[in-house]
Amino acid sequence: SITRSAIVERTGLTRSAVATLVADLVDAGVAVEIGAHHDGQPGRPSSAAGLSDASPVALAFDIGVDRLRAALVDLRGTVVADLRVARPRSTTTVDDTLDELMSLAERLGVVGHGADGRPLVGVGLAVPGTVTADGRTVVAAPNLGWFDVEFADLVAPRFGDGVAIVVGNEADLGASAEHRFGAARGVDDLLFIGGEIGVGGGLIVGGSRVGGRSGFDGVVGHMPVNPGGGVGACGAVGCWETEVGERALLRRAGFDPDGGHEAVRALVQAADAGESVVLDALVEHGGWLAVGLATLINIFDPEVVVMGGFFHDVWPHLADVVDRELARTSFGGRDRTGVVVAGQLGDSARVVGAAELAFQPLLEDPVGFGAQLV
């Protein structure tokens, strides 16, 4: 919530303009008047407004190699309903994925243009692959086996007319979520690194996302770091993700490389217990992680690097190693201690970021778009 006086101060609009706009938002069902509050300024208490508890929600999907997640997210970036299912890594076909996503949506109470009694503003989907700038086509998601899939057009008929569908790269969406609601809130220059089976990056410079011409920006996992390394999912040799991805860490620590989230959880428990083999594996892993991070930091000079995905889970055991290695490789001898941090949103960054995509038309024209939802 915020007082009208505070809105005036932050926007530079007149009091009458703020009063009119707040009234329009209330009429559109987006905001609600919550009474007068004294904000410490001289004079009468200022009327305040906040988001309505019946304000629109977005349906967000997080599509992974071995799991699917569906969530309803509100304008505060809060996950208000959430479902997750594991799936075999052999069932990542587009058709199977679509059927499972629709099943999750039904279980969340999504019907037509509504979701659990609230207006549905749209559907955002996070995928571990490159996506065209218009948010329609998955160009390449090697770990899913998807190439040139017009995914938004395949999803749209499942929801009917009037429900906007948009697709985004999971790392870009993680960057957006952490920038608006998490570890990089208030930071205008940041790099987000997300890791699961693959590794992706999202870059925000001057407060805006940096995108490439063909949707191939941020594929940091395919940055070559080890000429003598293994072959990645993309077919190239020595990609960063072959050294720092989930499989690489599990293999180093003596766990099943395809053990997924359960194996990562067991690895963290073993590290917490001080098992030397696992701790040694984490040191080696942190060294390779620092190799790629040093290159990216020296190129982009971000204020903060946010680690998401499984990196978030193991970060307490990697932070010191990465800081130490970055100190050796930093350009100009600059102190990089604390530049690389764990995300605050954990594995919710992807669904929150996907919801932000779906919310964009509402954010750009809240009164006009909100009126359509009433």
Coordinates of N, CA, C and O in Angstrom, one line a residue, residues 13 38 56 75 79 103 105 109 150 155 162 174 184-185 190 208 217 249 256 270 279 286 307 323 362 371:
L13 N 3.3 13.9 -10.3 CA 1.9 14.2 -10.7 C 1.3 15.1 -9.7 O 1.6 15.1 -8.5
H38 N -1.5 8.6 8.2 CA -0.6 9.7 8.5 C 0.8 9.3 8.1 O 1.4 8.4 8.7
P56 N -6.1 -9.1 -10.7 CA -5.8 -10.2 -11.6 C -4.6 -11.0 -11.2 O -3.7 -10.5 -10.5
L75 N 0.1 -9.5 -8.6 CA 0.9 -8.3 -9.0 C 2.0 -8.0 -8.0 O 2.9 -7.2 -8.3
V79 N 3.5 -15.9 -5.1 CA 2.9 -17.2 -5.6 C 1.7 -17.5 -4.7 O 1.9 -17.8 -3.5
S103 N -3.4 -30.1 -17.5 CA -3.8 -30.8 -16.3 C -3.5 -30.0 -15.1 O -4.3 -29.9 -14.1
A105 N -3.1 -26.8 -14.9 CA -3.9 -25.6 -14.9 C -5.3 -25.9 -14.4 O -5.9 -25.1 -13.6
G109 N -7.5 -24.5 -10.8 CA -8.8 -23.8 -10.9 C -8.9 -22.8 -12.1 O -9.7 -21.9 -12.0
E150 N 6.9 -23.6 -32.4 CA 6.0 -22.4 -32.2 C 5.1 -22.6 -31.0 O 3.9 -22.8 -31.1
V155 N 0.0 -23.5 -27.4 CA -0.6 -23.4 -26.1 C -1.9 -22.6 -26.2 O -2.9 -23.0 -25.6
G162 N -8.6 -14.4 -26.2 CA -8.6 -13.4 -25.2 C -7.6 -13.6 -24.1 O -7.4 -12.7 -23.3
G174 N 14.3 -15.3 -14.8 CA 14.9 -15.3 -13.4 C 15.5 -13.9 -13.1 O 15.4 -13.4 -12.0
A184 N 18.3 -8.5 -6.5 CA 18.8 -7.4 -7.3 C 17.8 -6.3 -7.3 O 17.9 -5.4 -8.2
R185 N 16.9 -6.2 -6.3 CA 16.0 -5.1 -6.3 C 16.7 -3.8 -6.1 O 17.6 -3.7 -5.2
L190 N 22.8 -6.0 -13.7 CA 23.0 -7.3 -13.1 C 23.0 -8.4 -14.1 O 22.6 -8.3 -15.2
S208 N 17.2 -2.3 -18.0 CA 16.4 -2.9 -19.1 C 17.1 -4.2 -19.5 O 18.4 -4.3 -19.5
D217 N 20.8 -14.6 -27.2 CA 21.6 -14.0 -26.1 C 21.5 -14.8 -24.8 O 20.5 -15.5 -24.6
L249 N 28.3 -31.7 -11.3 CA 28.5 -31.7 -9.9 C 28.1 -33.1 -9.3 O 28.9 -33.6 -8.5
D256 N 24.4 -40.2 -8.7 CA 23.8 -40.4 -10.0 C 23.7 -39.1 -10.8 O 22.9 -38.2 -10.3
A270 N 25.0 -34.1 2.5 CA 26.3 -34.7 2.7 C 27.4 -33.7 2.9 O 28.3 -33.8 3.8
L279 N 32.8 -32.4 -0.4 CA 33.4 -31.0 -0.3 C 34.4 -30.8 -1.3 O 34.6 -29.7 -1.9
G286 N 33.4 -25.2 -7.9 CA 33.4 -23.7 -7.7 C 34.5 -23.1 -8.6 O 34.4 -22.0 -9.1
M307 N 22.8 -15.9 -8.5 CA 22.9 -17.3 -8.8 C 21.5 -18.0 -8.5 O 21.0 -17.9 -7.4
D323 N 34.5 -16.6 -4.6 CA 35.1 -15.3 -4.3 C 36.7 -15.4 -4.3 O 37.3 -14.5 -4.8
L362 N -0.9 -5.3 -18.8 CA -1.5 -4.7 -17.7 C -0.7 -3.6 -17.1 O -1.2 -2.5 -16.7
A371 N -9.9 -2.5 -17.3 CA -11.3 -2.4 -17.6 C -11.8 -3.5 -18.4 O -13.0 -3.9 -18.3

